[in-house]
């Protein structure tokens, strides 16, 4: 009797813990699965798809394991078959080469297609003119340059809604990974290199952005806010930014790029948009200021070249 | 664990008898093992070749291969190493005929030719460093120095090994152990020759011709 | 001053740690060492230790030394893990947690390095050493001296990485030290140098072991044992060693180039000067991906033996198992880019490597189905070893699903570098690699020590590990979907992540309890060793020839090497009531001598590494010369063998049968 009561109490308690846990999870923002942009949406659908397809294999494996372990246990009171020398069956063996291969073939097609359609270098189809933003990871903060508006900001990234954004990324720090989970998957930013990421936000709001790759002491606090706003609000923001006192040219950029744990938001007006290219060139030409054109080309051509 | 005292009899005669019976197996195992080692070395060189290929264009304002390679020297190096490999082969042939003195003679020739190779290479390196084109200069030069230098380092090890083999054979003659080790040495030496052919073609010839 | 810098390189009084955590760790390690040394002196065991263990070329002793060292390193890496969990559970919002950012970064870098290179690799080489020669009927490995030297290089690496606690600091650049973070510009301290030389020395040891075991398996099998009659554990080791010899040279090259960049100013991976950091990432993963298969394949082999033995049935689909192993071996070299889809290699490259990655799931799945159908129509005996197998199938499949999802480049963009990834690879390595080696250790333990391990405590250990694992890592899967990245020493309070990190911390503590339970199991089993004695040499009703010899296995392994006619030679012999070998087959044999030089070579390598790290150039040269001279001395002994007569063997066999030796 006592044992039974204990069981009921334990069962009840675990139910309470479980429901508390589920309630807790419901308060969280599952950023990866809660997309607010076209790219992130497709990527989260892809995750769901792969997960469901994998279950086709998981379910048989788990059930066979449990059934076999239960049925063929040594001390099973029921008499079951025992065939110590049964060790091959071509049909069975063929089936578990073949059916997983079919699944992988399906997944393979999806993989091939999505790695092209969701290629971060690929521009997004839209009637709206894309907006270029240059992203530079510093030690340990993010600099965003809006060449069209000649403004820049630190750790704050205003974005117009429903507009394709064309990020160009480089680094004046160790490798970082630029990631706004609710808008799109990440891409590395590397010194002396230029990578690209195309995204389009579809819902207004403030989204968390961060660096996903260890880049030194202050890396954990390299977060920023991606502020998606209506086009009108965005234009106002740009205008306000263009009126701040702080300006940015290559010389002041070099000062700004010094390592700092200060992650405060800052704005710059009258920004020289050539900073981005100049920075990359400074790595390429590090040894000697004069250089042949072909060398520059080698570095700037898409970085997949070394593969 | 097994704490029973291990009492072994070290009768030299008995040891020699059993050892002799197992000798051919040891020889086979050793050559196979050494061959596997050479394969790992091959992977090592392959990685360095890959690194060189990636960095070859990254001269960042420094010289390219075309500007610094002296094909005459390289040709000399190649000849020295090829002949050295050949005389090493002759040493092995003489070993099989049990001509101790011939083996020693061919070893000396192989050693000297290897030394010539190494000296030319060191002169080339010295010259490059002196004019400021060291491995610090560019990615290309880093790749060049390390690929060619690693091969040079192997040659140096080979030369030391050869010198020791010379002494051993001089002192103990063509004993079974010496035969085994000389065979491995010749494998090593031929292997370095093959690697050099690749360096010669990929680094120097292509480099000097500017592709 | 000049004199001091020549004499001491970069060493000075400044190098001793200032923070209490690191210092405490170092002091406790040194204290533990002194305690052990004192006990050895008190019990007058130095001579025994030196002759029977440290210089003994017997593969079984080397295997045991590997496992002891690996477990010590597992504990060291585990303490690192506990500190990381403590930091992440506490460092939220205004609190900065228990560790400073720089200590935290050193801790996770050390954790990864230690767990892969010393815990997992150590357990693997330990088990291989114990089992492979016994299983293929070879009296020892092909090159016993090389084998012991490999162990001492491994040990030198282990000591070196722990030295970084007390002298200087360790790398803070992650376990694979991507440049340019690991370049001199961003990591000026000796931390990365410690990392480089630890891996360089231990890596060369592993490479030599790879050559050794490949040769052993190819050349030293018992007569009649064709490759297709070889037990699957040995097959899996053969494949793993094949990977070792093709992958480890790449590691050696890569970190050597990083060393040249840092020390001699070359431009391989620097951001400027014509270096290419993406080349490093490619190279390190061209080694790194095969490396995880090096670890997992022998674990697969262990499971193949265990499932067949405890199901009392032939292994199902032996041929397909071998082909699956071969397929995984080959494919593992064609998937490395999936570790960095986010580097921007382009759609074609990413797509290709994504598909190749998924293809590996097919042979892996085949193996799992073959194991399941080995149980089908068997008589399953639920041994503790088999529990590990059940845990493995469940968790490994879950981890595999996570892996297949991340193999899709576009999905990986959202999961890369997140805690989802961390959870994934821990699932693969803990439930695959560690569980496999624990199972193997439980299974072969009686053969080496002569008594079985306590069954109940073994099962308790298993449950602690599995429950701890689920609590520690399933929250990380969730955190990955929440957008939490790895290696963060701090996060904002409003994200609401803290409860999950706390649960993960509790899980880590339970795993620690599992480790403690495992140690307790050893102690209890040792005390009850007479009760648990394996009198027959065949405690599990085994199938392969290692069970045909007495337990503990005598130093000469086989009184006479049997002729093999069947895959399950011993099983068949038992069925036909035959003996594999008789006393009449026993002859005089030779066995390798002890090799004190191996130990000396290890010491030389340790000093060499230390001198390289601290730029003490004269010591570099001295240790190198010492190394070469020691090697010469060893090679001068042209017949490093001693005789064991047939008489001795027969006497020893009798002793073992009457219960000596435990």
PDB file of C-alpha atoms in Angstrom, chain C residues 74 115-125 127 233 290-303 388 391-392 395-396 425-441 465 469:
ATOM      1  CA  UNK C  74      39.071  12.603 -17.936  1.00  0.00           C
ATOM      2  CA  UNK C 115      38.982  15.344 -23.583  1.00  0.00           C
ATOM      3  CA  UNK C 116      39.751  14.596 -27.219  1.00  0.00           C
ATOM      4  CA  UNK C 117      43.500  14.118 -27.138  1.00  0.00           C
ATOM      5  CA  UNK C 118      43.983  12.582 -23.727  1.00  0.00           C
ATOM      6  CA  UNK C 119      40.733  11.173 -22.385  1.00  0.00           C
ATOM      7  CA  UNK C 120      39.183   9.754 -25.571  1.00  0.00           C
ATOM      8  CA  UNK C 121      42.411   8.960 -27.414  1.00  0.00           C
ATOM      9  CA  UNK C 122      43.945   7.535 -24.242  1.00  0.00           C
ATOM     10  CA  UNK C 123      41.014   5.227 -23.577  1.00  0.00           C
ATOM     11  CA  UNK C 124      41.075   4.169 -27.205  1.00  0.00           C
ATOM     12  CA  UNK C 125      44.778   3.359 -27.363  1.00  0.00           C
ATOM     13  CA  UNK C 127      41.783  -0.625 -25.076  1.00  0.00           C
ATOM     14  CA  UNK C 233      36.883  -5.116 -33.089  1.00  0.00           C
ATOM     15  CA  UNK C 290      38.701  11.825 -39.533  1.00  0.00           C
ATOM     16  CA  UNK C 291      39.775  12.192 -35.908  1.00  0.00           C
ATOM     17  CA  UNK C 292      36.233  11.781 -34.614  1.00  0.00           C
ATOM     18  CA  UNK C 293      35.894   8.657 -36.730  1.00  0.00           C
ATOM     19  CA  UNK C 294      39.207   7.426 -35.359  1.00  0.00           C
ATOM     20  CA  UNK C 295      37.598   7.634 -31.944  1.00  0.00           C
ATOM     21  CA  UNK C 296      34.237   6.166 -32.842  1.00  0.00           C
ATOM     22  CA  UNK C 297      35.202   3.233 -35.072  1.00  0.00           C
ATOM     23  CA  UNK C 298      36.849   1.153 -32.319  1.00  0.00           C
ATOM     24  CA  UNK C 299      33.797   1.869 -30.158  1.00  0.00           C
ATOM     25  CA  UNK C 300      31.645   0.422 -32.946  1.00  0.00           C
ATOM     26  CA  UNK C 301      33.964  -2.574 -32.894  1.00  0.00           C
ATOM     27  CA  UNK C 302      33.472  -3.002 -29.163  1.00  0.00           C
ATOM     28  CA  UNK C 303      29.713  -3.008 -29.570  1.00  0.00           C
ATOM     29  CA  UNK C 388      26.167   0.834 -22.242  1.00  0.00           C
ATOM     30  CA  UNK C 391      22.354   3.804 -23.846  1.00  0.00           C
ATOM     31  CA  UNK C 392      24.511   4.214 -26.911  1.00  0.00           C
ATOM     32  CA  UNK C 395      21.460   8.628 -27.489  1.00  0.00           C
ATOM     33  CA  UNK C 396      23.590   8.112 -30.569  1.00  0.00           C
ATOM     34  CA  UNK C 425      28.966  16.506 -30.666  1.00  0.00           C
ATOM     35  CA  UNK C 426      28.876  15.683 -26.978  1.00  0.00           C
ATOM     36  CA  UNK C 427      26.091  13.219 -27.702  1.00  0.00           C
ATOM     37  CA  UNK C 428      28.212  11.575 -30.369  1.00  0.00           C
ATOM     38  CA  UNK C 429      31.407  11.512 -28.368  1.00  0.00           C
ATOM     39  CA  UNK C 430      30.039  10.700 -24.928  1.00  0.00           C
ATOM     40  CA  UNK C 431      27.379   8.180 -25.889  1.00  0.00           C
ATOM     41  CA  UNK C 432      29.357   6.826 -28.812  1.00  0.00           C
ATOM     42  CA  UNK C 433      32.995   6.946 -27.863  1.00  0.00           C
ATOM     43  CA  UNK C 434      32.983   6.954 -24.059  1.00  0.00           C
ATOM     44  CA  UNK C 435      30.106   4.520 -23.607  1.00  0.00           C
ATOM     45  CA  UNK C 436      31.779   2.229 -26.126  1.00  0.00           C
ATOM     46  CA  UNK C 437      35.070   2.241 -24.254  1.00  0.00           C
ATOM     47  CA  UNK C 438      33.373   1.828 -20.892  1.00  0.00           C
ATOM     48  CA  UNK C 439      31.537  -1.172 -22.300  1.00  0.00           C
ATOM     49  CA  UNK C 440      34.750  -2.569 -23.720  1.00  0.00           C
ATOM     50  CA  UNK C 441      36.574  -2.018 -20.479  1.00  0.00           C
ATOM     51  CA  UNK C 465      25.991   8.695 -16.622  1.00  0.00           C
ATOM     52  CA  UNK C 469      24.016  13.184 -19.647  1.00  0.00           C
TER      53      UNK C 469
END
